[in-house]
CSV table of N, CA, C and O in Angstrom, one decimal:
chain,number,residue,atom,x,y,z
A,10,UNK,N,-1.9,-2.8,12.6
A,10,UNK,CA,-2.5,-2.1,11.5
A,10,UNK,C,-1.7,-0.9,11.1
A,10,UNK,O,-2.2,0.0,10.5
A,11,UNK,N,-0.4,-0.8,11.5
A,11,UNK,CA,0.4,0.3,11.2
A,11,UNK,C,0.5,0.5,9.7
A,11,UNK,O,0.8,1.6,9.2
A,12,UNK,N,0.4,-0.6,9.0
A,12,UNK,CA,0.6,-0.6,7.5
A,12,UNK,C,-0.4,0.3,6.8
A,12,UNK,O,-0.1,0.9,5.7
A,13,UNK,N,-1.5,0.6,7.4
A,13,UNK,CA,-2.5,1.4,6.8
A,13,UNK,C,-2.0,2.8,6.5
A,13,UNK,O,-2.1,3.3,5.4
A,14,UNK,N,-1.5,3.4,7.5
A,14,UNK,CA,-0.9,4.8,7.4
A,14,UNK,C,0.3,4.8,6.5
A,14,UNK,O,0.5,5.7,5.7
A,15,UNK,N,1.1,3.7,6.6
A,15,UNK,CA,2.4,3.7,5.8
A,15,UNK,C,2.1,3.6,4.3
A,15,UNK,O,2.7,4.3,3.5
A,16,UNK,N,1.1,2.7,3.9
A,16,UNK,CA,0.9,2.6,2.5
A,16,UNK,C,0.2,3.9,1.9
A,16,UNK,O,0.5,4.3,0.8
A,17,UNK,N,-0.5,4.6,2.8
A,17,UNK,CA,-1.1,5.9,2.3
A,17,UNK,C,0.0,6.9,2.2
A,17,UNK,O,0.1,7.6,1.2
A,18,UNK,N,0.9,7.0,3.2
A,18,UNK,CA,2.0,7.9,3.2
A,18,UNK,C,2.9,7.7,2.0
A,18,UNK,O,3.4,8.6,1.3
A,19,UNK,N,3.2,6.4,1.7
A,19,UNK,CA,4.1,6.1,0.6
A,19,UNK,C,3.5,6.5,-0.7
A,19,UNK,O,4.1,7.1,-1.6
A,20,UNK,N,2.2,6.3,-0.9
A,20,UNK,CA,1.5,6.7,-2.1
A,20,UNK,C,1.5,8.2,-2.3
A,20,UNK,O,1.9,8.7,-3.3
A,21,UNK,N,1.2,8.9,-1.2
A,21,UNK,CA,1.2,10.4,-1.3
A,21,UNK,C,2.6,10.9,-1.5
A,21,UNK,O,2.8,11.9,-2.3
A,22,UNK,N,3.6,10.4,-0.8
A,22,UNK,CA,5.0,10.8,-1.0
A,22,UNK,C,5.5,10.6,-2.4
A,22,UNK,O,6.4,11.3,-2.9
A,23,UNK,N,4.9,9.6,-3.1
A,23,UNK,CA,5.3,9.3,-4.5
A,23,UNK,C,4.4,10.0,-5.5
A,23,UNK,O,4.4,9.7,-6.7
A,24,UNK,N,3.5,10.9,-5.0
A,24,UNK,CA,2.6,11.6,-5.9
A,24,UNK,C,1.7,10.7,-6.8
A,24,UNK,O,1.6,11.0,-8.0
A,25,UNK,N,1.2,9.6,-6.2
A,25,UNK,CA,0.4,8.7,-6.9
A,25,UNK,C,-1.0,8.8,-6.4
A,25,UNK,O,-1.3,9.1,-5.2
A,26,UNK,N,-2.0,8.5,-7.3
A,26,UNK,CA,-3.4,8.4,-6.9
A,26,UNK,C,-3.7,7.0,-6.5
A,26,UNK,O,-3.0,6.1,-6.8
A,27,UNK,N,-4.8,6.9,-5.8
A,27,UNK,CA,-5.3,5.5,-5.5
A,27,UNK,C,-5.6,4.7,-6.7
A,27,UNK,O,-5.3,3.5,-6.8
A,28,UNK,N,-6.1,5.4,-7.7
A,28,UNK,CA,-6.4,4.8,-9.0
A,28,UNK,C,-5.1,4.2,-9.7
A,28,UNK,O,-5.1,3.1,-10.2
A,29,UNK,N,-4.0,5.0,-9.6
A,29,UNK,CA,-2.7,4.5,-10.2
A,29,UNK,C,-2.2,3.3,-9.5
A,29,UNK,O,-1.7,2.4,-10.1
A,30,UNK,N,-2.2,3.3,-8.2
A,30,UNK,CA,-1.7,2.2,-7.4
A,30,UNK,C,-2.6,1.0,-7.6
A,30,UNK,O,-2.1,-0.1,-7.8
A,31,UNK,N,-3.9,1.2,-7.6
A,31,UNK,CA,-4.8,0.1,-7.9
A,31,UNK,C,-4.6,-0.6,-9.2
A,31,UNK,O,-4.6,-1.8,-9.3
A,32,UNK,N,-4.4,0.2,-10.2
A,32,UNK,CA,-4.1,-0.3,-11.6
A,32,UNK,C,-2.8,-1.1,-11.5
A,32,UNK,O,-2.7,-2.2,-12.1
A,33,UNK,N,-1.8,-0.6,-10.9
A,33,UNK,CA,-0.5,-1.4,-10.7
A,33,UNK,C,-0.7,-2.7,-10.0
A,33,UNK,O,-0.1,-3.7,-10.4
A,34,UNK,N,-1.6,-2.7,-9.1
A,34,UNK,CA,-1.9,-4.0,-8.3
A,34,UNK,C,-2.9,-4.9,-9.0
A,34,UNK,O,-3.0,-6.0,-8.7
A,35,UNK,N,-3.5,-4.4,-10.1
A,35,UNK,CA,-4.5,-5.2,-10.8
A,35,UNK,C,-5.8,-5.3,-10.0
A,35,UNK,O,-6.5,-6.3,-10.1
A,36,UNK,N,-6.2,-4.2,-9.3
A,36,UNK,CA,-7.4,-4.2,-8.5
A,36,UNK,C,-8.2,-2.9,-8.8
A,36,UNK,O,-7.7,-2.1,-9.5
A,37,UNK,N,-9.3,-2.8,-8.2
A,37,UNK,CA,-10.1,-1.5,-8.4
A,37,UNK,C,-9.6,-0.5,-7.4
A,37,UNK,O,-9.1,-0.8,-6.4
A,38,UNK,N,-9.9,0.8,-7.8
A,38,UNK,CA,-9.6,1.9,-6.9
A,38,UNK,C,-10.4,1.7,-5.6
A,38,UNK,O,-9.9,2.0,-4.5
A,39,UNK,N,-11.7,1.3,-5.7
A,39,UNK,CA,-12.5,1.1,-4.5
A,39,UNK,C,-11.9,0.1,-3.6
A,39,UNK,O,-11.9,0.3,-2.4
A,40,UNK,N,-11.4,-1.0,-4.1
A,40,UNK,CA,-10.8,-2.0,-3.2
A,40,UNK,C,-9.5,-1.5,-2.6
A,40,UNK,O,-9.2,-1.7,-1.4
A,41,UNK,N,-8.7,-0.8,-3.4
A,41,UNK,CA,-7.5,-0.2,-2.8
A,41,UNK,C,-7.8,0.8,-1.7
A,41,UNK,O,-7.1,0.8,-0.7
A,42,UNK,N,-8.8,1.6,-1.9
A,42,UNK,CA,-9.2,2.5,-0.9
A,42,UNK,C,-9.6,1.8,0.4
A,42,UNK,O,-9.4,2.3,1.5
A,43,UNK,N,-10.2,0.6,0.2
A,43,UNK,CA,-10.6,-0.2,1.4
A,43,UNK,C,-9.3,-0.6,2.2
A,43,UNK,O,-9.4,-0.7,3.4
A,44,UNK,N,-8.3,-0.9,1.5
A,44,UNK,CA,-7.0,-1.3,2.1
A,44,UNK,C,-6.5,-0.1,2.9
A,44,UNK,O,-6.0,-0.3,4.1
A,45,UNK,N,-6.5,1.1,2.3
A,45,UNK,CA,-6.0,2.3,3.0
A,45,UNK,C,-6.9,2.7,4.2
A,45,UNK,O,-6.4,3.3,5.1
A,46,UNK,N,-8.1,2.3,4.2
A,46,UNK,CA,-9.0,2.6,5.3
A,46,UNK,C,-9.0,1.5,6.4
A,46,UNK,O,-9.5,1.7,7.5
A,47,UNK,N,-8.5,0.4,6.0
A,47,UNK,CA,-8.4,-0.7,7.0
A,47,UNK,C,-9.7,-1.5,6.9
A,47,UNK,O,-9.9,-2.4,7.8
A,48,UNK,N,-10.6,-1.3,6.0
A,48,UNK,CA,-11.8,-2.1,5.8
A,48,UNK,C,-11.5,-3.5,5.3
A,48,UNK,O,-12.3,-4.4,5.7
A,49,UNK,N,-10.5,-3.6,4.5
A,49,UNK,CA,-10.1,-5.0,4.1
A,49,UNK,C,-8.6,-5.1,4.4
A,49,UNK,O,-7.8,-4.1,4.3
A,50,UNK,N,-8.2,-6.3,4.7
A,50,UNK,CA,-6.7,-6.6,4.9
A,50,UNK,C,-6.0,-6.7,3.6
A,50,UNK,O,-6.6,-7.1,2.6
A,51,UNK,N,-4.8,-6.2,3.6
A,51,UNK,CA,-4.0,-6.2,2.4
A,51,UNK,C,-3.5,-7.6,2.1
A,51,UNK,O,-2.8,-8.2,2.9
A,52,UNK,N,-3.8,-8.1,0.9
A,52,UNK,CA,-3.3,-9.5,0.6
A,52,UNK,C,-1.8,-9.5,0.4
A,52,UNK,O,-1.2,-8.5,0.0
A,53,UNK,N,-1.2,-10.6,0.7
A,53,UNK,CA,0.3,-10.7,0.6
A,53,UNK,C,0.8,-10.4,-0.8
A,53,UNK,O,1.8,-9.7,-0.9
A,54,UNK,N,0.0,-10.8,-1.8
A,54,UNK,CA,0.5,-10.5,-3.2
A,54,UNK,C,0.5,-9.0,-3.4
A,54,UNK,O,1.4,-8.5,-4.1
A,55,UNK,N,-0.4,-8.3,-2.8
A,55,UNK,CA,-0.4,-6.8,-3.0
A,55,UNK,C,0.8,-6.2,-2.1
A,55,UNK,O,1.4,-5.2,-2.5
A,56,UNK,N,1.0,-6.8,-1.0
A,56,UNK,CA,2.1,-6.3,-0.1
A,56,UNK,C,3.4,-6.4,-0.9
A,56,UNK,O,4.2,-5.5,-1.0
A,57,UNK,N,3.7,-7.6,-1.5
A,57,UNK,CA,4.9,-7.8,-2.3
A,57,UNK,C,4.9,-6.8,-3.5
A,57,UNK,O,6.0,-6.2,-3.7
A,58,UNK,N,3.8,-6.6,-4.2
A,58,UNK,CA,3.8,-5.6,-5.3
A,58,UNK,C,4.1,-4.2,-4.8
A,58,UNK,O,4.8,-3.4,-5.5
A,59,UNK,N,3.6,-3.8,-3.6
A,59,UNK,CA,3.8,-2.5,-3.1
A,59,UNK,C,5.3,-2.3,-2.7
A,59,UNK,O,5.9,-1.2,-2.9
A,60,UNK,N,5.9,-3.4,-2.2
A,60,UNK,CA,7.3,-3.3,-1.9
A,60,UNK,C,8.1,-3.0,-3.1
A,60,UNK,O,9.1,-2.2,-3.1
A,61,UNK,N,7.8,-3.7,-4.2
A,61,UNK,CA,8.5,-3.4,-5.5
A,61,UNK,C,8.2,-2.1,-6.0
A,61,UNK,O,9.1,-1.4,-6.5
A,62,UNK,N,7.0,-1.6,-6.0
A,62,UNK,CA,6.6,-0.3,-6.5
A,62,UNK,C,7.4,0.8,-5.7
A,62,UNK,O,7.9,1.7,-6.4
A,63,UNK,N,7.4,0.7,-4.4
A,63,UNK,CA,8.1,1.8,-3.6
A,63,UNK,C,9.5,1.5,-3.3
A,63,UNK,O,10.2,2.3,-2.6
A,64,UNK,N,10.0,0.3,-3.7
A,64,UNK,CA,11.4,-0.1,-3.4
A,64,UNK,C,11.7,0.0,-1.9
A,64,UNK,O,12.7,0.6,-1.4
A,65,UNK,N,10.8,-0.6,-1.1
A,65,UNK,CA,11.0,-0.8,0.3
A,65,UNK,C,10.8,-2.2,0.7
A,65,UNK,O,10.2,-3.0,-0.1
A,66,UNK,N,11.2,-2.6,1.9
A,66,UNK,CA,11.0,-3.9,2.4
A,66,UNK,C,9.6,-4.1,3.0
A,66,UNK,O,8.9,-3.1,3.4
A,67,UNK,N,9.2,-5.3,3.1
A,67,UNK,CA,7.9,-5.6,3.7
A,67,UNK,C,7.9,-5.3,5.2
A,67,UNK,O,6.9,-4.8,5.8
A,68,UNK,N,9.1,-5.4,5.8
A,68,UNK,CA,9.3,-5.0,7.2
A,68,UNK,C,8.9,-3.5,7.4
A,68,UNK,O,8.3,-3.1,8.4
A,69,UNK,N,9.3,-2.7,6.4
A,69,UNK,CA,9.0,-1.3,6.5
A,69,UNK,C,7.5,-1.0,6.4
A,69,UNK,O,7.0,-0.3,7.2
A,70,UNK,N,6.9,-1.6,5.4
A,70,UNK,CA,5.4,-1.4,5.3
A,70,UNK,C,4.7,-1.9,6.5
A,70,UNK,O,3.7,-1.3,6.9
A,71,UNK,N,5.1,-3.0,7.0
A,71,UNK,CA,4.4,-3.6,8.2
A,71,UNK,C,4.8,-2.9,9.5
A,71,UNK,O,4.2,-3.2,10.6
A,72,UNK,N,5.7,-1.9,9.5
A,72,UNK,CA,6.0,-1.1,10.6
A,72,UNK,C,7.0,-1.8,11.6
A,72,UNK,O,7.2,-1.4,12.7
A,73,UNK,N,7.7,-2.9,11.1
A,73,UNK,CA,8.6,-3.6,11.9
A,73,UNK,C,10.0,-2.9,11.9
A,73,UNK,O,10.7,-2.9,12.9
A,74,UNK,N,10.4,-2.4,10.8
A,74,UNK,CA,11.6,-1.7,10.6
A,74,UNK,C,11.4,-0.3,10.0
A,74,UNK,O,10.6,-0.1,9.1
A,75,UNK,N,12.1,0.7,10.6
A,75,UNK,CA,11.8,2.1,10.2
A,75,UNK,C,12.6,2.5,9.0
A,75,UNK,O,12.5,3.6,8.5
A,76,UNK,N,13.5,1.6,8.5
A,76,UNK,CA,14.4,1.9,7.3
A,76,UNK,C,13.6,1.7,6.0
A,76,UNK,O,13.0,0.7,5.8
């Protein structure tokens, strides 16, 4: 569950709100907040979209690779 902290940190480092990221993903702010809290698992399609948004690898978001 390392990705929970990583997706929050990436969002904050890019000065984005949960609402902005949720809109990019095509979901609600409430659902995105649930991903950041760990209440819901992040769907693969959203993982891919976040990789594109932040220009990072899925390994980075999943905590496998620190680069």
